[in-house]
CSV table of C-alpha atoms and ligand atoms in Angstrom, one decimal:
chain,number,residue,atom,x,y,z
A,1,MET,CA,135.7,64.9,124.4
A,2,ALA,CA,133.1,67.5,123.5
A,3,ALA,CA,133.4,71.2,122.8
A,4,SER,CA,132.4,73.8,125.2
A,5,SER,CA,131.8,77.5,125.1
A,6,GLY,CA,133.4,77.9,128.5
A,7,MET,CA,131.4,80.1,130.9
A,8,PRO,CA,132.5,83.0,132.9
A,9,SER,CA,130.2,82.5,135.9
A,10,GLU,CA,130.8,84.9,138.9
A,11,SER,CA,130.0,82.2,141.4
A,12,PRO,CA,129.4,78.5,141.1
A,13,ALA,CA,125.8,77.8,140.1
A,14,VAL,CA,123.6,75.7,142.3
A,15,ILE,CA,123.9,72.1,141.3
A,16,PRO,CA,120.6,70.3,141.0
A,17,THR,CA,120.2,67.0,142.9
A,18,VAL,CA,118.8,65.5,139.7
A,19,VAL,CA,119.8,66.9,136.3
A,20,ASN,CA,116.7,67.0,134.1
A,21,VAL,CA,117.0,66.9,130.3
A,22,GLY,CA,114.5,68.1,127.7
A,23,LEU,CA,115.0,66.3,124.4
A,24,MET,CA,113.8,68.1,121.3
A,25,GLY,CA,113.4,65.5,118.5
A,26,LEU,CA,112.8,61.8,118.6
A,27,GLY,CA,113.9,60.8,115.1
A,28,VAL,CA,117.0,58.8,114.1
A,29,VAL,CA,119.3,60.5,116.6
A,30,GLY,CA,116.7,61.5,119.3
A,31,THR,CA,115.6,57.8,119.6
A,32,GLY,CA,119.2,56.8,120.3
A,33,VAL,CA,119.7,59.5,122.9
A,34,ALA,CA,116.4,58.8,124.6
A,35,ALA,CA,117.2,55.0,124.8
A,36,HIS,CA,120.6,55.9,126.4
A,37,LEU,CA,119.0,58.2,128.9
A,38,LEU,CA,116.4,55.5,129.8
A,39,GLY,CA,119.0,53.0,130.6
A,40,ASP,CA,120.6,51.5,127.4
A,41,GLY,CA,124.4,51.3,127.6
A,42,PRO,CA,126.6,52.3,130.5
A,43,SER,CA,124.8,54.4,133.2
A,44,LEU,CA,125.0,58.0,132.2
A,45,SER,CA,124.4,59.1,135.8
A,46,ASP,CA,127.3,57.0,137.0
A,47,ILE,CA,129.7,58.4,134.3
A,48,ALA,CA,128.5,62.0,134.7
A,49,GLY,CA,128.7,61.8,138.5
A,50,ARG,CA,125.1,62.8,139.3
A,51,PRO,CA,121.6,61.5,138.5
A,52,VAL,CA,120.5,62.5,135.0
A,53,LYS,CA,116.8,62.1,134.0
A,54,LEU,CA,114.9,62.5,130.8
A,55,LYS,CA,112.0,64.8,131.7
A,56,LYS,CA,110.3,65.7,128.4
A,57,VAL,CA,110.6,64.8,124.7
A,58,LEU,CA,109.4,67.2,122.0
A,59,ILE,CA,108.0,65.8,118.8
A,60,ARG,CA,105.9,67.1,116.0
A,61,ASP,CA,103.4,64.3,115.4
A,62,ILE,CA,102.1,62.5,118.5
A,63,SER,CA,100.3,59.8,116.5
A,64,ARG,CA,103.5,58.6,114.7
A,65,PRO,CA,104.6,55.1,115.7
A,66,ARG,CA,108.0,55.2,117.5
A,67,ASP,CA,110.9,52.8,117.7
A,68,ILE,CA,111.0,53.2,121.4
A,69,ASN,CA,108.6,52.8,124.4
A,70,LEU,CA,108.7,55.9,126.5
A,71,PRO,CA,107.2,56.2,130.0
A,72,ALA,CA,103.8,57.9,129.9
A,73,GLY,CA,103.7,61.6,129.9
A,74,LEU,CA,107.2,62.2,128.4
A,75,LEU,CA,106.0,63.2,124.9
A,76,THR,CA,104.9,66.7,124.1
A,77,THR,CA,104.2,68.8,121.0
A,78,ASN,CA,104.6,72.0,123.0
A,79,ALA,CA,108.2,73.4,123.1
A,80,GLU,CA,107.2,75.5,126.1
A,81,ASP,CA,107.0,72.3,128.2
A,82,ILE,CA,110.7,72.2,127.9
A,83,LEU,CA,111.8,75.9,127.4
A,84,ALA,CA,109.6,77.3,130.2
A,85,ASP,CA,110.3,74.6,132.7
A,86,PRO,CA,112.8,75.9,135.3
A,87,ASP,CA,113.5,72.3,136.3
A,88,ILE,CA,114.8,71.3,132.9
A,89,HIS,CA,118.6,72.1,133.1
A,90,ILE,CA,119.8,70.8,129.7
A,91,VAL,CA,118.1,71.1,126.3
A,92,VAL,CA,119.3,68.5,123.7
A,93,GLU,CA,118.2,69.6,120.3
A,94,VAL,CA,118.1,66.9,117.6
A,95,MET,CA,115.3,68.2,115.5
A,96,GLY,CA,117.4,69.6,112.6
A,97,GLY,CA,116.7,72.6,110.3
A,98,THR,CA,116.8,76.2,111.3
A,99,ASP,CA,113.2,77.0,112.0
A,100,PRO,CA,112.1,76.6,114.8
A,101,ALA,CA,115.3,74.8,116.1
A,102,GLU,CA,117.4,78.0,116.2
A,103,ASN,CA,114.8,79.9,118.0
A,104,TYR,CA,114.4,77.2,120.6
A,105,LEU,CA,118.2,77.1,121.1
A,106,ARG,CA,118.1,80.9,121.7
A,107,GLN,CA,115.3,80.7,124.1
A,108,GLY,CA,116.9,77.8,126.0
A,109,LEU,CA,120.2,79.6,126.3
A,110,ALA,CA,118.6,82.9,127.2
A,111,ALA,CA,116.9,81.1,130.1
A,112,GLY,CA,120.3,79.9,131.3
A,113,LYS,CA,119.8,76.3,130.2
A,114,HIS,CA,122.8,74.3,128.9
A,115,VAL,CA,122.4,73.2,125.3
A,116,VAL,CA,123.6,70.2,123.3
A,117,THR,CA,122.9,70.2,119.6
A,118,ALA,CA,123.6,68.1,116.6
A,119,ASN,CA,122.5,70.9,114.3
A,120,LYS,CA,125.2,71.7,111.7
A,121,GLU,CA,123.1,74.2,109.8
A,122,VAL,CA,122.3,76.3,112.9
A,123,MET,CA,125.9,76.1,114.2
A,124,ALA,CA,127.4,77.0,110.8
A,125,LYS,CA,125.1,80.0,110.3
A,126,SER,CA,124.7,81.3,113.8
A,127,GLY,CA,127.3,79.5,115.9
A,128,PRO,CA,129.1,82.7,117.1
A,129,GLU,CA,125.9,84.5,118.2
A,130,LEU,CA,124.7,81.4,120.0
A,131,MET,CA,128.1,81.0,121.7
A,132,ALA,CA,127.9,84.6,122.9
A,133,LEU,CA,124.4,84.1,124.2
A,134,ALA,CA,125.6,81.0,126.1
A,135,ARG,CA,128.5,82.9,127.6
A,136,ASN,CA,126.3,85.8,128.6
A,137,ASN,CA,123.9,83.5,130.4
A,138,GLY,CA,126.4,81.2,132.1
A,139,ALA,CA,125.5,78.3,129.9
A,140,ASN,CA,127.4,75.7,127.9
A,141,LEU,CA,126.7,75.1,124.3
A,142,LEU,CA,128.1,71.9,122.9
A,143,PHE,CA,127.9,70.6,119.3
A,144,GLU,CA,130.1,67.6,118.8
A,145,ALA,CA,127.6,65.7,116.7
A,146,SER,CA,127.3,68.6,114.2
A,147,VAL,CA,130.4,67.4,112.4
A,148,GLY,CA,131.5,63.8,111.6
A,149,GLY,CA,128.8,61.9,113.6
A,150,GLY,CA,130.7,59.6,116.0
A,151,ILE,CA,134.2,61.1,115.2
A,152,PRO,CA,135.3,63.3,118.1
A,153,ILE,CA,136.6,66.0,115.9
A,154,VAL,CA,134.9,69.1,117.3
A,155,GLY,CA,136.2,68.6,120.9
A,156,CYS,CA,139.6,67.8,119.6
A,157,MET,CA,139.8,71.0,117.5
A,158,MET,CA,138.7,72.9,120.5
A,159,ASN,CA,140.9,71.3,123.2
A,160,GLU,CA,143.5,68.6,122.3
A,161,LEU,CA,144.7,70.3,119.1
A,162,ALA,CA,144.3,73.9,120.4
A,163,ALA,CA,148.0,74.4,120.8
A,164,ASN,CA,148.6,74.1,117.1
A,165,ASP,CA,148.5,76.5,114.2
A,166,ILE,CA,146.3,74.5,111.9
A,167,ARG,CA,147.9,74.4,108.4
A,168,SER,CA,145.1,72.5,106.8
A,169,ILE,CA,142.0,70.4,107.2
A,170,ARG,CA,141.2,67.9,104.5
A,171,SER,CA,138.1,65.9,105.0
A,172,ILE,CA,135.4,63.6,103.7
A,173,ILE,CA,132.5,64.8,105.9
A,174,ASN,CA,129.5,63.7,104.0
A,175,GLY,CA,128.7,60.0,104.1
A,176,THR,CA,126.0,60.0,101.4
A,177,THR,CA,128.3,61.4,98.7
A,178,ASN,CA,131.2,59.2,99.8
A,179,TYR,CA,128.8,56.2,99.3
A,180,ILE,CA,127.9,57.4,95.9
A,181,LEU,CA,131.5,58.0,94.8
A,182,THR,CA,132.5,54.6,96.2
A,183,ARG,CA,129.8,52.9,94.1
A,184,MET,CA,130.8,54.9,91.0
A,185,ALA,CA,134.5,54.0,91.5
A,186,HIS,CA,134.1,50.3,92.3
A,187,ASP,CA,131.3,49.4,89.9
A,188,ARG,CA,131.4,52.2,87.4
A,189,THR,CA,127.7,53.0,88.0
A,190,SER,CA,126.4,56.3,86.8
A,191,PHE,CA,125.8,59.1,89.3
A,192,GLU,CA,122.0,58.8,89.0
A,193,GLN,CA,122.1,55.0,89.6
A,194,ALA,CA,124.4,55.4,92.7
A,195,LEU,CA,122.2,58.1,94.0
A,196,GLY,CA,119.1,56.0,93.6
A,197,GLU,CA,120.7,53.2,95.5
A,198,ALA,CA,121.8,55.5,98.3
A,199,GLN,CA,118.2,56.7,98.5
A,200,GLU,CA,116.8,53.1,98.7
A,201,LEU,CA,119.3,52.3,101.5
A,202,GLY,CA,118.2,55.4,103.4
A,203,TYR,CA,121.6,57.1,103.1
A,204,ALA,CA,120.3,59.9,100.9
A,205,GLU,CA,117.2,62.1,101.3
A,206,ALA,CA,114.4,62.2,98.8
A,207,ASP,CA,115.8,65.7,97.9
A,208,PRO,CA,119.5,65.0,97.9
A,209,THR,CA,120.5,68.6,97.0
A,210,ASN,CA,122.2,69.4,100.3
A,211,ASP,CA,124.4,66.4,100.1
A,212,VAL,CA,125.3,66.2,96.4
A,213,GLU,CA,125.8,69.9,96.0
A,214,GLY,CA,128.1,70.1,99.0
A,215,ILE,CA,125.9,72.4,101.1
A,216,ASP,CA,126.0,69.9,104.1
A,217,ALA,CA,129.8,69.6,103.8
A,218,ALA,CA,130.1,73.4,103.6
A,219,TYR,CA,128.2,73.8,106.9
A,220,LYS,CA,130.5,71.3,108.6
A,221,LEU,CA,133.6,72.8,107.1
A,222,THR,CA,132.5,76.3,108.3
A,223,ILE,CA,132.3,74.9,111.8
A,224,LEU,CA,135.6,73.2,111.7
A,225,ALA,CA,137.4,76.2,110.1
A,226,SER,CA,135.9,78.5,112.7
A,227,LEU,CA,137.3,76.4,115.4
A,228,ALA,CA,140.7,75.9,113.7
A,229,TYR,CA,141.3,79.5,112.8
A,230,ARG,CA,139.4,81.2,115.6
A,231,ARG,CA,137.4,83.3,113.2
A,232,SER,CA,133.7,83.4,112.4
A,233,PHE,CA,133.4,82.0,109.0
A,234,GLU,CA,130.1,81.7,107.3
A,235,PRO,CA,128.8,79.0,104.8
A,236,VAL,CA,129.1,81.6,102.0
A,237,ASP,CA,132.8,81.8,102.6
A,238,VAL,CA,133.1,78.2,101.3
A,239,TYR,CA,133.6,77.7,97.5
A,240,CYS,CA,131.3,74.8,96.6
A,241,GLU,CA,131.0,72.4,93.7
A,242,GLY,CA,128.9,69.3,93.8
A,243,ILE,CA,129.5,65.8,92.4
A,244,SER,CA,126.6,65.5,89.9
A,245,LYS,CA,128.9,66.3,86.9
A,246,LEU,CA,131.1,63.2,87.5
A,247,GLU,CA,130.8,60.4,85.0
A,248,PRO,CA,131.9,56.8,85.2
A,249,GLN,CA,134.9,57.4,82.8
A,250,ASP,CA,136.3,60.0,85.2
A,251,PHE,CA,136.8,57.2,87.7
A,252,ARG,CA,138.4,55.0,85.0
A,253,TYR,CA,140.8,57.7,83.9
A,254,ALA,CA,141.6,58.8,87.5
A,255,GLU,CA,142.5,55.2,88.4
A,256,GLU,CA,144.8,54.9,85.3
A,257,LEU,CA,146.5,58.1,86.4
A,258,GLY,CA,146.9,56.7,90.0
A,259,TYR,CA,144.1,58.6,91.7
A,260,ALA,CA,140.7,58.1,93.5
A,261,ILE,CA,138.0,60.7,93.2
A,262,LYS,CA,136.8,61.9,96.6
A,263,PHE,CA,134.4,64.7,97.7
A,264,LEU,CA,136.7,66.8,99.8
A,265,ALA,CA,136.0,69.7,102.2
A,266,ILE,CA,139.3,71.6,102.6
A,267,ALA,CA,140.4,74.5,104.7
A,268,ASN,CA,144.0,75.7,104.4
A,269,LEU,CA,146.1,78.6,105.4
A,270,ASP,CA,147.6,80.3,102.4
A,271,ASP,CA,149.6,83.5,102.4
A,272,GLY,CA,147.8,85.1,105.4
A,273,GLY,CA,144.4,84.0,104.3
A,274,VAL,CA,142.2,80.9,104.6
A,275,GLN,CA,140.8,79.0,101.6
A,276,LEU,CA,137.7,77.1,102.2
A,277,ARG,CA,136.5,74.7,99.5
A,278,VAL,CA,134.2,71.8,98.9
A,279,TYR,CA,134.6,69.9,95.6
A,280,PRO,CA,135.3,66.5,94.1
A,281,ALA,CA,139.1,66.0,93.8
A,282,LEU,CA,141.6,63.5,92.6
A,283,VAL,CA,143.5,62.1,95.6
A,284,PRO,CA,146.6,59.8,95.1
A,285,LEU,CA,145.5,56.2,95.5
A,286,GLU,CA,148.1,55.6,98.3
A,287,HIS,CA,146.8,58.6,100.3
A,288,MET,CA,144.7,57.6,103.4
A,289,LEU,CA,141.7,59.7,102.3
A,290,ALA,CA,141.6,57.7,99.0
A,291,LYS,CA,140.9,54.5,101.1
A,292,VAL,CA,137.9,56.0,103.0
A,293,ASP,CA,134.9,54.1,101.4
A,294,GLY,CA,131.2,53.9,101.8
A,295,VAL,CA,129.4,56.0,104.3
A,296,TYR,CA,132.6,56.5,106.4
A,297,ASN,CA,134.0,60.0,107.1
A,298,ALA,CA,137.6,61.0,107.7
A,299,VAL,CA,139.2,64.3,108.7
A,300,GLU,CA,142.9,64.9,108.3
A,301,VAL,CA,144.3,67.8,110.4
A,302,ASP,CA,147.8,69.2,109.7
A,303,GLY,CA,148.9,71.1,112.8
A,304,SER,CA,152.2,73.0,113.5
A,305,LEU,CA,152.9,70.8,116.5
A,306,CYS,CA,151.0,67.5,116.0
A,307,GLY,CA,151.8,67.1,112.3
A,308,GLN,CA,149.2,65.2,110.4
A,309,VAL,CA,146.5,63.5,112.4
A,310,LEU,CA,143.7,61.4,110.8
A,311,PHE,CA,140.3,60.8,112.3
A,312,HIS,CA,138.2,58.1,110.7
A,313,GLY,CA,134.9,56.7,111.6
A,314,MET,CA,131.1,56.6,111.1
A,315,GLY,CA,129.9,60.1,110.2
A,316,ALA,CA,126.2,59.4,110.7
A,317,GLY,CA,123.7,57.0,112.0
A,318,ARG,CA,121.8,56.5,115.2
A,319,GLU,CA,124.6,54.9,117.3
A,320,PRO,CA,127.6,57.0,116.3
A,321,THR,CA,125.6,60.3,116.6
A,322,THR,CA,124.2,59.2,119.9
A,323,SER,CA,127.8,58.7,121.1
A,324,ALA,CA,128.6,62.3,120.3
A,325,VAL,CA,125.4,63.8,121.7
A,326,VAL,CA,125.6,61.8,125.0
A,327,GLY,CA,129.3,62.5,125.3
A,328,ASP,CA,128.4,66.2,125.2
A,329,LEU,CA,125.7,65.7,127.7
A,330,ILE,CA,128.1,64.0,130.1
A,331,GLU,CA,130.5,66.9,129.7
A,332,VAL,CA,127.8,69.4,130.5
A,333,VAL,CA,126.7,67.5,133.6
A,334,ARG,CA,130.3,67.2,134.8
A,335,LYS,CA,130.9,70.9,134.4
A,336,MET,CA,127.8,72.0,136.2
A,337,GLY,CA,128.5,74.3,139.0
A,338,SER,CA,132.2,74.6,138.2
A,339,GLN,CA,133.8,77.9,137.3
A,340,THR,CA,135.1,77.4,133.8
A,341,GLN,CA,137.0,80.2,132.0
A,342,ALA,CA,135.8,81.6,128.8
A,343,VAL,CA,138.2,80.2,126.3
A,344,ASN,CA,139.3,81.9,123.1
A,345,ALA,CA,139.3,78.7,121.2
A,346,GLN,CA,135.5,78.8,120.9
A,347,HIS,CA,133.6,78.6,117.7
A,348,GLY,CA,133.9,81.9,115.9
A,349,ALA,CA,135.9,83.8,118.5
A,350,GLU,CA,138.1,86.5,117.0
A,351,PRO,CA,141.8,86.2,117.8
A,352,GLN,CA,143.0,88.4,120.7
A,353,ASN,CA,146.2,89.5,118.9
A,354,GLY,CA,146.6,90.3,115.2
A,355,THR,CA,144.1,90.7,112.5
A,356,PRO,CA,141.6,88.0,111.7
A,357,LEU,CA,142.5,85.9,108.7
A,358,THR,CA,140.8,86.9,105.4
A,359,VAL,CA,139.0,84.4,103.1
A,360,ARG,CA,141.0,83.8,99.9
A,361,PRO,CA,138.9,83.6,96.7
A,362,ILE,CA,138.9,80.4,94.7
A,363,GLY,CA,140.7,82.3,91.8
A,364,ASP,CA,143.8,82.4,94.0
A,365,LEU,CA,144.0,78.6,94.3
A,366,GLN,CA,147.2,77.0,93.1
A,367,ALA,CA,146.5,73.4,92.2
A,368,ARG,CA,147.0,70.7,89.6
A,369,TYR,CA,144.1,69.9,87.3
A,370,TYR,CA,142.5,67.0,85.5
A,371,ILE,CA,140.7,68.2,82.3
A,372,ARG,CA,138.6,65.9,80.2
A,373,LEU,CA,137.7,67.0,76.7
A,374,ASP,CA,135.5,65.6,73.9
A,375,VAL,CA,137.3,66.5,70.7
A,376,ALA,CA,137.0,65.9,66.9
A,377,ASP,CA,139.2,63.0,65.9
A,378,SER,CA,141.4,65.0,63.6
A,379,PRO,CA,145.1,65.9,63.4
A,380,GLY,CA,146.4,69.0,65.2
A,381,VAL,CA,143.8,69.1,68.0
A,382,LEU,CA,146.2,68.4,70.8
A,383,ALA,CA,148.6,71.0,69.5
A,384,GLN,CA,145.8,73.6,69.6
A,385,ILE,CA,145.0,72.7,73.2
A,386,ALA,CA,148.6,72.7,74.2
A,387,GLN,CA,148.9,76.2,72.7
A,388,VAL,CA,146.0,77.5,74.8
A,389,LEU,CA,147.5,76.0,78.0
A,390,GLY,CA,150.9,77.4,77.1
A,391,ASP,CA,149.4,80.9,76.5
A,392,GLY,CA,148.1,80.7,80.1
A,393,GLN,CA,151.5,79.6,81.5
A,394,ILE,CA,150.0,76.2,82.3
A,395,SER,CA,152.3,73.2,81.7
A,396,ILE,CA,151.0,69.7,80.9
A,397,ALA,CA,151.9,66.8,83.2
A,398,ALA,CA,150.2,63.9,81.3
A,399,VAL,CA,147.9,63.3,78.4
A,400,LEU,CA,145.6,60.3,77.8
A,401,GLN,CA,143.8,59.8,74.6
A,402,ARG,CA,141.1,57.1,74.6
A,403,ASP,CA,137.7,56.1,73.4
A,404,THR,CA,137.9,57.2,69.8
A,405,ASN,CA,134.4,56.8,68.3
A,406,PRO,CA,134.5,56.2,64.5
A,407,GLU,CA,130.8,56.9,64.2
A,408,THR,CA,130.9,60.4,65.6
A,409,GLU,CA,134.6,60.9,64.6
A,410,SER,CA,135.3,62.1,68.1
A,411,ALA,CA,137.8,61.2,70.8
A,412,GLU,CA,138.2,61.8,74.5
A,413,ILE,CA,141.4,63.5,75.7
A,414,VAL,CA,142.4,63.7,79.4
A,415,ILE,CA,145.1,66.2,80.4
A,416,THR,CA,146.6,66.7,83.8
A,417,THR,CA,148.5,69.8,84.5
A,418,HIS,CA,151.4,70.9,86.8
A,419,PRO,CA,150.4,73.4,89.5
A,420,ALA,CA,148.6,76.4,88.0
A,421,LYS,CA,146.5,79.3,89.2
A,422,GLU,CA,142.7,78.6,89.2
A,423,ALA,CA,142.0,81.9,87.5
A,424,SER,CA,144.4,81.0,84.6
A,425,ILE,CA,142.8,77.5,84.3
A,426,GLN,CA,139.3,79.0,84.1
A,427,LYS,CA,140.5,81.4,81.4
A,428,ALA,CA,142.1,78.5,79.5
A,429,LEU,CA,139.0,76.4,79.7
A,430,GLN,CA,137.0,79.1,78.2
A,431,ALA,CA,139.5,79.4,75.3
A,432,MET,CA,139.5,75.7,74.8
A,433,ALA,CA,135.7,75.5,74.6
A,434,GLY,CA,136.0,78.0,71.7
A,435,LEU,CA,138.4,75.9,69.7
A,436,PRO,CA,136.9,74.6,66.5
A,437,HIS,CA,137.8,70.9,67.1
A,438,VAL,CA,136.8,70.9,70.8
A,439,LYS,CA,133.2,69.6,71.1
A,440,ARG,CA,132.9,69.9,74.8
A,441,VAL,CA,135.0,70.5,77.9
A,442,SER,CA,133.4,67.5,79.7
A,443,ASN,CA,134.9,67.9,83.2
A,444,THR,CA,137.6,69.6,85.2
A,445,ILE,CA,138.6,68.2,88.6
A,446,ARG,CA,141.3,69.6,90.9
A,447,ILE,CA,144.1,67.3,92.0
A,448,GLU,CA,144.9,67.3,95.7
A,449,GLY,CA,148.1,66.1,97.4
B,501,NAP,N1,120.8,61.2,111.3
B,501,NAP,C1,122.1,61.2,111.5
B,501,NAP,O1,122.8,60.3,111.2
B,501,NAP,C2,122.7,62.5,111.9
B,501,NAP,C3,124.1,62.6,112.1
B,501,NAP,C4,124.7,63.7,112.6
B,501,NAP,C5,123.9,64.8,112.8
B,501,NAP,N2,122.5,64.8,112.7
B,501,NAP,C6,121.7,65.9,113.0
B,501,NAP,O2,120.8,65.6,114.0
B,501,NAP,C7,119.6,66.3,113.9
B,501,NAP,C8,118.5,65.3,113.9
B,501,NAP,O3,118.6,64.4,112.8
B,501,NAP,P1,117.7,63.1,112.6
B,501,NAP,O4,118.2,62.4,111.5
B,501,NAP,O5,117.5,62.4,113.9
B,501,NAP,O6,116.3,63.8,112.2
B,501,NAP,P2,114.9,63.1,112.0
B,501,NAP,O7,115.0,61.6,112.0
B,501,NAP,O8,114.2,63.8,110.9
B,501,NAP,O9,114.1,63.5,113.4
B,501,NAP,C9,113.7,64.8,113.6
B,501,NAP,C10,112.9,64.8,114.9
B,501,NAP,O10,112.5,66.1,115.3
B,501,NAP,C11,111.1,66.3,115.4
B,501,NAP,N3,110.8,67.6,114.9
B,501,NAP,C12,111.1,68.1,113.7
B,501,NAP,N4,110.6,69.4,113.6
B,501,NAP,C13,109.9,69.6,114.7
B,501,NAP,C14,109.1,70.7,115.2
B,501,NAP,N5,108.9,71.8,114.4
B,501,NAP,N6,108.5,70.5,116.4
B,501,NAP,C15,108.7,69.4,117.1
B,501,NAP,N7,109.4,68.4,116.7
B,501,NAP,C16,110.0,68.4,115.5
B,501,NAP,C17,110.5,65.2,114.6
B,501,NAP,O11,109.2,64.9,115.1
B,501,NAP,P3,108.3,63.7,114.6
B,501,NAP,O12,109.0,62.4,115.0
B,501,NAP,O13,107.0,63.9,115.3
B,501,NAP,O14,108.3,63.9,113.1
B,501,NAP,C18,111.5,64.0,114.8
B,501,NAP,O15,111.3,63.3,115.9
B,501,NAP,C19,119.8,67.1,112.6
B,501,NAP,O16,120.3,68.4,112.9
B,501,NAP,C20,120.8,66.4,111.8
B,501,NAP,O17,121.5,67.2,111.0
B,501,NAP,C21,121.9,63.6,112.2
């Protein structure tokens, strides 16, 4: 099921005999959506209950070879052919990026057209404004494909799970980075090698920054958290650390300690505030998220009534994303002409009662930590480190000492801690880096669950 803004129309709108769709974008996703509209798969018109027709397709480069044969006259490079056509009732935006996509969405909604989009960046940055624009113009704005590809998480957060107070969301919502971490874990490849492979396979972009630095995951978490906590969060509210600092030995030590390393996007309620964070984390090997491999995504929602619910599936790719976009399209068509109520569970709506939840800073986080240090192989080092941790009221859970290198007279130490405050850990890390026998604080990874 897809998510909807709801629409407070005064009177049922006129239902067109044929519902015309303007498709913006004919790339990976757009080609799948166009194929479906042109007859691939179950009849969309039969499912939606009225005839649905693809009327125009916006692209950038008319000379580019396409994976699909379209009827003559469908392609255009002029957005006005869709936005200014009163006979186009639904705009499906699968172009990506913010400019000009966001402007097109605004224009479409302002003209009273329903909009389906897969655009996480636009929805994360401007979702609440676009939803308001949709409401004010009696239009629906649906965005299931913006998070988790084929996983129906957006609609579920909006509808099926709406009765819950959401205690937490823990998710793997970037397939590219999950592929890289899976390769590093299973084959002990370096980050650079795994990234190169992901690029060769088409899982990672030439510029992988958005994926590996967690920007993409932060957009998706912003959308999920806004739905879960009925507050407009922004991407800047998400604390973000990427995966490029991970090294093969982190995976080896993690496994020895009983953990997998996963790139998590987490939202949780904590003491009247919400913490939003994206970072690599140690997850117990027996936890279901630890078993999510390759380009798969998973979202675990912990609700006050439903308990823990896990969604798992393909988070990207032509077919899964087409499933989400076409599902939204069907919902829009089915709702046409009906008087739906504006619901408060919409993306970014402020709660009717009580004050909106605040965003808790990362320094407030209470977690367990994995710390890897490169130290001089001499007596008393561990005692010095233990002293620093003790001064910060941080207690040690386990210590591993491995990989002594006689040539450099250095050793690698891995420490895990009991729960401690992030601010105290950061202070201790600084102090450790200043110890005479500590050559390098190589990595710090939070432990979840
Ligand atoms: N790919 C996935 O698996 C996936 C999964 C979930 C969500 N999404 C989201 O879906 C959206 C589309 O992704 P995609 O992978 O399908 O992208 P894509 O393969 O790069 O396709 C983009 C399409 O938009 C067209 N386009 C881009 N800028 C344009 C402009 N200024 N004017 C006219 N047309 C323009 C391109 O035209 P040309 O063909 O002429 O270049 C192309 O057809 C993005 O928001 C993405 O985040 C994608």
